[in-house]
PDB file of C-alpha atoms and ligand atoms in Angstrom:
ATOM      1  CA  MET A   1      64.133  84.035 173.173  1.00 65.00           C
ATOM      2  CA  ASN A   2      63.110  87.617 173.226  1.00 75.00           C
ATOM      3  CA  GLU A   3      59.793  87.718 175.139  1.00 78.00           C
ATOM      4  CA  TYR A   4      58.084  89.718 172.405  1.00 82.00           C
ATOM      5  CA  PHE A   5      58.904  87.144 169.696  1.00 81.00           C
ATOM      6  CA  LYS A   6      58.067  84.313 172.066  1.00 76.00           C
ATOM      7  CA  SER A   7      54.504  85.604 172.261  1.00 77.00           C
ATOM      8  CA  LEU A   8      54.294  85.941 168.469  1.00 81.00           C
ATOM      9  CA  ASN A   9      55.729  82.514 167.634  1.00 79.00           C
ATOM     10  CA  LYS A  10      52.592  80.462 168.053  1.00 73.00           C
ATOM     11  CA  TYR A  11      53.701  76.963 167.075  1.00 66.00           C
ATOM     12  CA  VAL A  12      52.956  74.401 169.786  1.00 62.00           C
ATOM     13  CA  ILE A  13      51.670  76.038 172.868  1.00 72.00           C
ATOM     14  CA  SER A  14      50.047  73.652 175.265  1.00 87.00           C
ATOM     15  CA  GLU A  15      49.916  73.066 178.954  1.00 89.00           C
ATOM     16  CA  GLU A  16      51.773  69.756 178.526  1.00 93.00           C
ATOM     17  CA  MET A  17      54.586  71.449 176.612  1.00 93.00           C
ATOM     18  CA  ASN A  18      54.905  74.136 179.281  1.00 92.00           C
ATOM     19  CA  LEU A  19      55.199  71.384 181.861  1.00 95.00           C
ATOM     20  CA  LEU A  20      58.025  69.723 179.926  1.00 96.00           C
ATOM     21  CA  GLU A  21      59.860  73.038 179.757  1.00 95.00           C
ATOM     22  CA  GLN A  22      59.379  73.610 183.465  1.00 96.00           C
ATOM     23  CA  TYR A  23      60.523  70.099 184.306  1.00 97.00           C
ATOM     24  CA  ALA A  24      63.693  70.605 182.258  1.00 97.00           C
ATOM     25  CA  LYS A  25      64.378  73.938 183.890  1.00 97.00           C
ATOM     26  CA  ILE A  26      63.920  72.680 187.443  1.00 98.00           C
ATOM     27  CA  ASN A  27      66.031  69.589 186.846  1.00 98.00           C
ATOM     28  CA  GLY A  28      68.768  71.244 184.801  1.00 97.00           C
ATOM     29  CA  ILE A  29      68.091  69.221 181.647  1.00 97.00           C
ATOM     30  CA  PRO A  30      69.551  71.036 178.630  1.00 96.00           C
ATOM     31  CA  ILE A  31      66.601  70.992 176.203  1.00 97.00           C
ATOM     32  CA  ILE A  32      66.812  73.016 173.011  1.00 96.00           C
ATOM     33  CA  ASN A  33      66.009  76.681 173.517  1.00 92.00           C
ATOM     34  CA  LYS A  34      63.111  78.382 171.766  1.00 90.00           C
ATOM     35  CA  GLU A  35      65.232  80.323 169.284  1.00 91.00           C
ATOM     36  CA  SER A  36      67.022  77.207 168.114  1.00 95.00           C
ATOM     37  CA  LEU A  37      63.770  75.285 168.047  1.00 94.00           C
ATOM     38  CA  SER A  38      62.177  77.889 165.751  1.00 93.00           C
ATOM     39  CA  PHE A  39      65.143  77.614 163.432  1.00 96.00           C
ATOM     40  CA  LEU A  40      65.115  73.808 163.472  1.00 97.00           C
ATOM     41  CA  LEU A  41      61.372  73.596 162.785  1.00 96.00           C
ATOM     42  CA  LEU A  42      61.741  76.073 159.941  1.00 96.00           C
ATOM     43  CA  LEU A  43      64.456  73.895 158.382  1.00 98.00           C
ATOM     44  CA  ILE A  44      62.220  70.822 158.670  1.00 98.00           C
ATOM     45  CA  GLU A  45      59.245  72.532 157.053  1.00 96.00           C
ATOM     46  CA  THR A  46      61.098  74.245 154.230  1.00 97.00           C
ATOM     47  CA  ASN A  47      63.051  71.108 153.311  1.00 97.00           C
ATOM     48  CA  ASN A  48      60.020  68.805 153.486  1.00 97.00           C
ATOM     49  CA  ILE A  49      61.855  66.645 155.971  1.00 98.00           C
ATOM     50  CA  THR A  50      60.031  63.501 157.065  1.00 98.00           C
ATOM     51  CA  LYS A  51      62.704  61.088 158.291  1.00 98.00           C
ATOM     52  CA  ILE A  52      64.706  62.293 161.276  1.00 99.00           C
ATOM     53  CA  LEU A  53      67.472  60.741 163.349  1.00 99.00           C
ATOM     54  CA  GLU A  54      68.122  62.448 166.681  1.00 99.00           C
ATOM     55  CA  ILE A  55      71.141  61.697 168.838  1.00 98.00           C
ATOM     56  CA  GLY A  56      70.378  62.715 172.435  1.00 98.00           C
ATOM     57  CA  THR A  57      66.698  62.521 173.427  1.00 98.00           C
ATOM     58  CA  ALA A  58      66.793  63.628 177.090  1.00 98.00           C
ATOM     59  CA  ILE A  59      63.112  63.960 178.092  1.00 98.00           C
ATOM     60  CA  GLY A  60      61.919  63.943 174.472  1.00 98.00           C
ATOM     61  CA  TYR A  61      61.258  67.670 174.220  1.00 98.00           C
ATOM     62  CA  SER A  62      62.915  68.344 170.839  1.00 98.00           C
ATOM     63  CA  ALA A  63      61.650  65.081 169.325  1.00 98.00           C
ATOM     64  CA  ILE A  64      58.080  65.812 170.413  1.00 98.00           C
ATOM     65  CA  ASN A  65      58.222  69.340 169.004  1.00 97.00           C
ATOM     66  CA  MET A  66      59.556  68.082 165.675  1.00 97.00           C
ATOM     67  CA  ALA A  67      56.982  65.286 165.451  1.00 98.00           C
ATOM     68  CA  LEU A  68      54.114  67.676 166.166  1.00 96.00           C
ATOM     69  CA  LEU A  69      54.916  69.679 163.033  1.00 95.00           C
ATOM     70  CA  ASN A  70      53.060  67.276 160.762  1.00 94.00           C
ATOM     71  CA  PRO A  71      51.804  63.678 160.713  1.00 97.00           C
ATOM     72  CA  ASN A  72      54.313  62.568 158.047  1.00 98.00           C
ATOM     73  CA  ILE A  73      57.298  63.052 160.310  1.00 98.00           C
ATOM     74  CA  TYR A  74      58.965  59.926 161.666  1.00 98.00           C
ATOM     75  CA  ILE A  75      61.772  60.132 164.232  1.00 98.00           C
ATOM     76  CA  ASP A  76      64.325  57.636 165.506  1.00 98.00           C
ATOM     77  CA  THR A  77      65.879  59.093 168.630  1.00 98.00           C
ATOM     78  CA  ILE A  78      68.772  57.644 170.630  1.00 98.00           C
ATOM     79  CA  GLU A  79      69.306  58.117 174.382  1.00 98.00           C
ATOM     80  CA  LYS A  80      71.833  56.318 176.518  1.00 98.00           C
ATOM     81  CA  LYS A  81      70.667  57.173 180.044  1.00 98.00           C
ATOM     82  CA  GLU A  82      68.020  54.800 181.311  1.00 98.00           C
ATOM     83  CA  GLU A  83      66.425  57.420 183.540  1.00 97.00           C
ATOM     84  CA  MET A  84      66.040  59.802 180.580  1.00 98.00           C
ATOM     85  CA  CYS A  85      64.680  56.996 178.410  1.00 98.00           C
ATOM     86  CA  ASN A  86      61.936  56.312 180.924  1.00 98.00           C
ATOM     87  CA  LEU A  87      60.973  59.968 181.135  1.00 98.00           C
ATOM     88  CA  ALA A  88      61.090  60.376 177.356  1.00 98.00           C
ATOM     89  CA  TYR A  89      58.926  57.308 176.846  1.00 98.00           C
ATOM     90  CA  LYS A  90      56.352  58.635 179.269  1.00 98.00           C
ATOM     91  CA  ASN A  91      56.309  62.019 177.529  1.00 98.00           C
ATOM     92  CA  ILE A  92      56.093  60.543 174.035  1.00 98.00           C
ATOM     93  CA  CYS A  93      53.056  58.537 175.171  1.00 98.00           C
ATOM     94  CA  LEU A  94      51.534  61.625 176.767  1.00 97.00           C
ATOM     95  CA  PHE A  95      51.606  63.341 173.366  1.00 97.00           C
ATOM     96  CA  GLU A  96      50.383  60.135 171.682  1.00 97.00           C
ATOM     97  CA  LEU A  97      53.410  60.056 169.421  1.00 98.00           C
ATOM     98  CA  ASN A  98      54.643  56.506 170.022  1.00 97.00           C
ATOM     99  CA  GLU A  99      53.810  55.518 166.461  1.00 98.00           C
ATOM    100  CA  ARG A 100      56.047  58.218 165.028  1.00 98.00           C
ATOM    101  CA  ILE A 101      58.799  58.604 167.603  1.00 98.00           C
ATOM    102  CA  ASN A 102      60.889  55.482 167.984  1.00 98.00           C
ATOM    103  CA  LEU A 103      62.982  55.722 171.135  1.00 98.00           C
ATOM    104  CA  ILE A 104      66.199  53.719 171.087  1.00 98.00           C
ATOM    105  CA  CYS A 105      67.733  53.301 174.538  1.00 98.00           C
ATOM    106  CA  ASP A 106      71.394  52.777 173.783  1.00 98.00           C
ATOM    107  CA  ASP A 107      74.716  54.532 173.514  1.00 98.00           C
ATOM    108  CA  ALA A 108      74.803  56.092 170.058  1.00 98.00           C
ATOM    109  CA  LEU A 109      78.490  55.244 169.795  1.00 98.00           C
ATOM    110  CA  ASN A 110      77.844  51.517 170.352  1.00 98.00           C
ATOM    111  CA  LEU A 111      74.562  51.140 168.513  1.00 98.00           C
ATOM    112  CA  ASP A 112      74.474  48.767 165.560  1.00 98.00           C
ATOM    113  CA  ILE A 113      73.430  51.131 162.762  1.00 97.00           C
ATOM    114  CA  ASN A 114      71.672  48.295 160.960  1.00 96.00           C
ATOM    115  CA  VAL A 115      68.757  48.698 163.378  1.00 97.00           C
ATOM    116  CA  LEU A 116      68.173  52.126 161.835  1.00 98.00           C
ATOM    117  CA  LYS A 117      66.479  53.199 158.639  1.00 97.00           C
ATOM    118  CA  GLU A 118      68.396  53.191 155.373  1.00 97.00           C
ATOM    119  CA  GLU A 119      68.580  56.987 155.356  1.00 98.00           C
ATOM    120  CA  TYR A 120      67.374  60.182 157.011  1.00 98.00           C
ATOM    121  CA  ASP A 121      66.648  63.685 155.718  1.00 98.00           C
ATOM    122  CA  LEU A 122      67.808  65.228 158.967  1.00 98.00           C
ATOM    123  CA  ILE A 123      70.333  64.059 161.527  1.00 98.00           C
ATOM    124  CA  PHE A 124      70.162  66.174 164.672  1.00 99.00           C
ATOM    125  CA  ILE A 125      73.278  65.835 166.829  1.00 98.00           C
ATOM    126  CA  ASP A 126      72.538  66.940 170.401  1.00 98.00           C
ATOM    127  CA  ALA A 127      74.216  64.527 172.834  1.00 98.00           C
ATOM    128  CA  ALA A 128      77.647  64.464 174.555  1.00 96.00           C
ATOM    129  CA  LYS A 129      79.377  67.462 173.027  1.00 94.00           C
ATOM    130  CA  ALA A 130      82.890  65.996 173.258  1.00 95.00           C
ATOM    131  CA  GLN A 131      81.781  63.150 170.971  1.00 97.00           C
ATOM    132  CA  ASN A 132      80.441  65.292 168.131  1.00 98.00           C
ATOM    133  CA  ILE A 133      83.121  64.263 165.626  1.00 98.00           C
ATOM    134  CA  ASN A 134      82.479  60.595 166.394  1.00 98.00           C
ATOM    135  CA  PHE A 135      78.717  60.983 166.037  1.00 98.00           C
ATOM    136  CA  PHE A 136      79.162  62.839 162.759  1.00 98.00           C
ATOM    137  CA  ASN A 137      81.566  60.274 161.315  1.00 98.00           C
ATOM    138  CA  LYS A 138      79.461  57.330 162.402  1.00 98.00           C
ATOM    139  CA  TYR A 139      76.094  58.583 161.175  1.00 98.00           C
ATOM    140  CA  GLU A 140      76.818  60.695 158.076  1.00 98.00           C
ATOM    141  CA  MET A 141      76.480  57.545 155.946  1.00 97.00           C
ATOM    142  CA  LYS A 142      72.826  57.468 156.991  1.00 98.00           C
ATOM    143  CA  LEU A 143      72.149  60.893 155.509  1.00 98.00           C
ATOM    144  CA  SER A 144      70.084  61.086 152.323  1.00 98.00           C
ATOM    145  CA  LYS A 145      71.558  62.791 149.270  1.00 96.00           C
ATOM    146  CA  LYS A 146      69.960  66.150 149.963  1.00 95.00           C
ATOM    147  CA  GLY A 147      69.825  65.644 153.723  1.00 98.00           C
ATOM    148  CA  ILE A 148      71.136  67.985 156.418  1.00 98.00           C
ATOM    149  CA  ILE A 149      73.051  67.448 159.626  1.00 98.00           C
ATOM    150  CA  VAL A 150      72.226  69.952 162.352  1.00 98.00           C
ATOM    151  CA  THR A 151      74.342  70.209 165.494  1.00 98.00           C
ATOM    152  CA  ASP A 152      73.258  72.100 168.601  1.00 97.00           C
ATOM    153  CA  ASN A 153      75.271  73.896 171.306  1.00 96.00           C
ATOM    154  CA  LEU A 154      78.343  74.858 169.309  1.00 95.00           C
ATOM    155  CA  PHE A 155      78.950  77.644 171.837  1.00 93.00           C
ATOM    156  CA  PHE A 156      78.816  74.949 174.524  1.00 90.00           C
ATOM    157  CA  HIS A 157      76.291  76.842 176.668  1.00 86.00           C
ATOM    158  CA  GLY A 158      78.362  79.974 176.176  1.00 85.00           C
ATOM    159  CA  ILE A 159      81.360  78.362 177.904  1.00 88.00           C
ATOM    160  CA  LEU A 160      83.410  78.508 174.701  1.00 88.00           C
ATOM    161  CA  PHE A 161      83.892  82.259 175.162  1.00 88.00           C
ATOM    162  CA  LYS A 162      84.648  82.225 178.878  1.00 88.00           C
ATOM    163  CA  LYS A 163      88.085  82.689 180.360  1.00 88.00           C
ATOM    164  CA  ASP A 164      89.519  81.089 183.513  1.00 90.00           C
ATOM    165  CA  LEU A 165      87.836  77.737 182.985  1.00 90.00           C
ATOM    166  CA  SER A 166      88.484  74.658 185.079  1.00 92.00           C
ATOM    167  CA  LYS A 167      90.758  72.068 183.516  1.00 92.00           C
ATOM    168  CA  ASN A 168      87.784  69.874 182.750  1.00 91.00           C
ATOM    169  CA  LEU A 169      85.804  72.591 180.991  1.00 91.00           C
ATOM    170  CA  ARG A 170      88.907  73.715 179.124  1.00 91.00           C
ATOM    171  CA  GLY A 171      89.259  70.190 177.768  1.00 91.00           C
ATOM    172  CA  LEU A 172      85.634  70.063 176.707  1.00 90.00           C
ATOM    173  CA  SER A 173      85.815  73.521 175.143  1.00 92.00           C
ATOM    174  CA  LYS A 174      88.799  72.393 173.133  1.00 93.00           C
ATOM    175  CA  LYS A 175      86.866  69.395 171.828  1.00 94.00           C
ATOM    176  CA  ILE A 176      83.932  71.564 170.757  1.00 94.00           C
ATOM    177  CA  LYS A 177      86.331  73.878 168.943  1.00 94.00           C
ATOM    178  CA  LEU A 178      87.897  70.887 167.218  1.00 96.00           C
ATOM    179  CA  TYR A 179      84.466  69.811 166.028  1.00 97.00           C
ATOM    180  CA  ASN A 180      83.676  73.290 164.758  1.00 97.00           C
ATOM    181  CA  GLU A 181      86.957  73.333 162.829  1.00 97.00           C
ATOM    182  CA  PHE A 182      86.355  69.798 161.589  1.00 98.00           C
ATOM    183  CA  LEU A 183      83.076  71.025 160.071  1.00 98.00           C
ATOM    184  CA  SER A 184      84.579  74.219 158.765  1.00 97.00           C
ATOM    185  CA  ASN A 185      87.390  72.355 156.958  1.00 97.00           C
ATOM    186  CA  ASN A 186      85.373  69.353 155.807  1.00 97.00           C
ATOM    187  CA  ASN A 187      85.794  68.575 152.100  1.00 95.00           C
ATOM    188  CA  ASN A 188      82.659  66.457 151.883  1.00 97.00           C
ATOM    189  CA  PHE A 189      80.274  68.804 153.660  1.00 98.00           C
ATOM    190  CA  LYS A 190      79.590  72.488 153.492  1.00 97.00           C
ATOM    191  CA  THR A 191      78.590  73.910 156.856  1.00 98.00           C
ATOM    192  CA  TYR A 192      76.672  77.034 157.761  1.00 98.00           C
ATOM    193  CA  PHE A 193      77.353  78.229 161.294  1.00 98.00           C
ATOM    194  CA  ILE A 194      74.299  80.034 162.608  1.00 97.00           C
ATOM    195  CA  PRO A 195      74.642  82.102 165.803  1.00 95.00           C
ATOM    196  CA  VAL A 196      71.115  81.306 166.921  1.00 95.00           C
ATOM    197  CA  GLY A 197      70.482  80.151 170.493  1.00 93.00           C
ATOM    198  CA  ASP A 198      73.578  78.384 171.771  1.00 94.00           C
ATOM    199  CA  GLY A 199      75.122  78.199 168.278  1.00 96.00           C
ATOM    200  CA  MET A 200      73.956  75.763 165.618  1.00 97.00           C
ATOM    201  CA  SER A 201      75.448  74.353 162.455  1.00 98.00           C
ATOM    202  CA  VAL A 202      73.753  73.101 159.324  1.00 98.00           C
ATOM    203  CA  SER A 203      75.852  70.803 157.151  1.00 98.00           C
ATOM    204  CA  ILE A 204      74.977  69.724 153.632  1.00 98.00           C
ATOM    205  CA  ARG A 205      76.874  67.473 151.251  1.00 96.00           C
ATOM    206  CA  ARG A 206      79.156  69.059 148.703  1.00 95.00           C
ATOM    207  CA  TYR A 207      78.693  67.914 145.125  1.00 90.00           C
ATOM    208  CA  ASN A 208      81.195  68.692 142.425  1.00 75.00           C
ATOM    209  CA  ASP A 209      78.846  68.437 139.451  1.00 63.00           C
TER     210      ASP A 209
HETATM  211  N1  SAH B 301      67.657  66.851 172.276  1.00 75.01           N
HETATM  212  C1  SAH B 301      67.157  67.114 173.613  1.00 75.01           C
HETATM  213  C2  SAH B 301      68.271  67.412 174.591  1.00 75.01           C
HETATM  214  C3  SAH B 301      69.320  66.358 174.688  1.00 75.01           C
HETATM  215  S1  SAH B 301      70.423  66.630 176.055  1.00 75.01           S
HETATM  216  C4  SAH B 301      66.221  68.315 173.549  1.00 75.01           C
HETATM  217  O1  SAH B 301      66.627  69.334 172.988  1.00 75.01           O
HETATM  218  O2  SAH B 301      65.119  68.238 174.079  1.00 75.01           O
HETATM  219  C5  SAH B 301      71.654  65.455 175.676  1.00 75.01           C
HETATM  220  C6  SAH B 301      71.270  64.002 175.935  1.00 75.01           C
HETATM  221  O3  SAH B 301      72.204  63.174 175.241  1.00 75.01           O
HETATM  222  C7  SAH B 301      71.378  63.595 177.417  1.00 75.01           C
HETATM  223  O4  SAH B 301      70.128  63.112 177.853  1.00 75.01           O
HETATM  224  C8  SAH B 301      72.433  62.499 177.439  1.00 75.01           C
HETATM  225  O5  SAH B 301      72.141  61.440 178.331  1.00 75.01           O
HETATM  226  C9  SAH B 301      72.397  61.997 175.999  1.00 75.01           C
HETATM  227  N2  SAH B 301      73.644  61.364 175.546  1.00 75.01           N
HETATM  228  C10 SAH B 301      74.907  61.727 175.826  1.00 75.01           C
HETATM  229  N3  SAH B 301      75.781  60.917 175.221  1.00 75.01           N
HETATM  230  C11 SAH B 301      75.056  60.011 174.518  1.00 75.01           C
HETATM  231  C12 SAH B 301      75.378  58.904 173.689  1.00 75.01           C
HETATM  232  N4  SAH B 301      76.649  58.563 173.467  1.00 75.01           N
HETATM  233  N5  SAH B 301      74.382  58.200 173.145  1.00 75.01           N
HETATM  234  C13 SAH B 301      73.083  58.532 173.375  1.00 75.01           C
HETATM  235  N6  SAH B 301      72.716  59.566 174.150  1.00 75.01           N
HETATM  236  C14 SAH B 301      73.683  60.294 174.715  1.00 75.01           C
HETATM  237 MG1   MG B 302      71.065  71.055 172.734  1.00 75.01          MG
END
């Protein structure tokens, strides 16, 4: 984020949070960037969101920031890597949020959805980018009537616009594009594509009446 705005945006500034950001940077963990975080927190506040499902916890940075917004927020967050789960658990405890952030250490594609809540006001998709369509299709039934699905990294860390990619990255890029088109052409959801941060989408249900 622009340094000037960064200094003006005063939500959550603490030594612990700075340490999480530094840890992510040093270890190449792709936590949400500040621009996208501002946008996400704004969506949560303006929509009075209290029940959140996050797919992709990493070290818990986005979940912790969302939970700190207000004491009514409850988050179920899914992470498949054991190492990340351990770090996230430690961080969630550090912020004393274990009562409101429920960490589920499992592959979101295998998880039995019956262990989850009946419905969520926000589903935040931020895990393996090539699986976005599968995450969306599996979890959209858990979205409340007026709920929103937010997906991060639709520019795939900017790689989507690069030329001369390796075969591997080309394949991944193609999958991200397919997801973006899947959202754009979806008859059941209307999606806003917001060029904030690394590209985010906000999908809401379409109603005919
Ligand atoms: N939301 C975090 C960043 C998540 S990074 C933040 O902004 O702070 C993406 C994470 O998704 C990685 O830790 C990766 O291990 C996890 N992941 C990838 N595929 C997954 C899957 N199928 N189920 C659960 N987690 C997954
Ligand atoms: Mg992300």
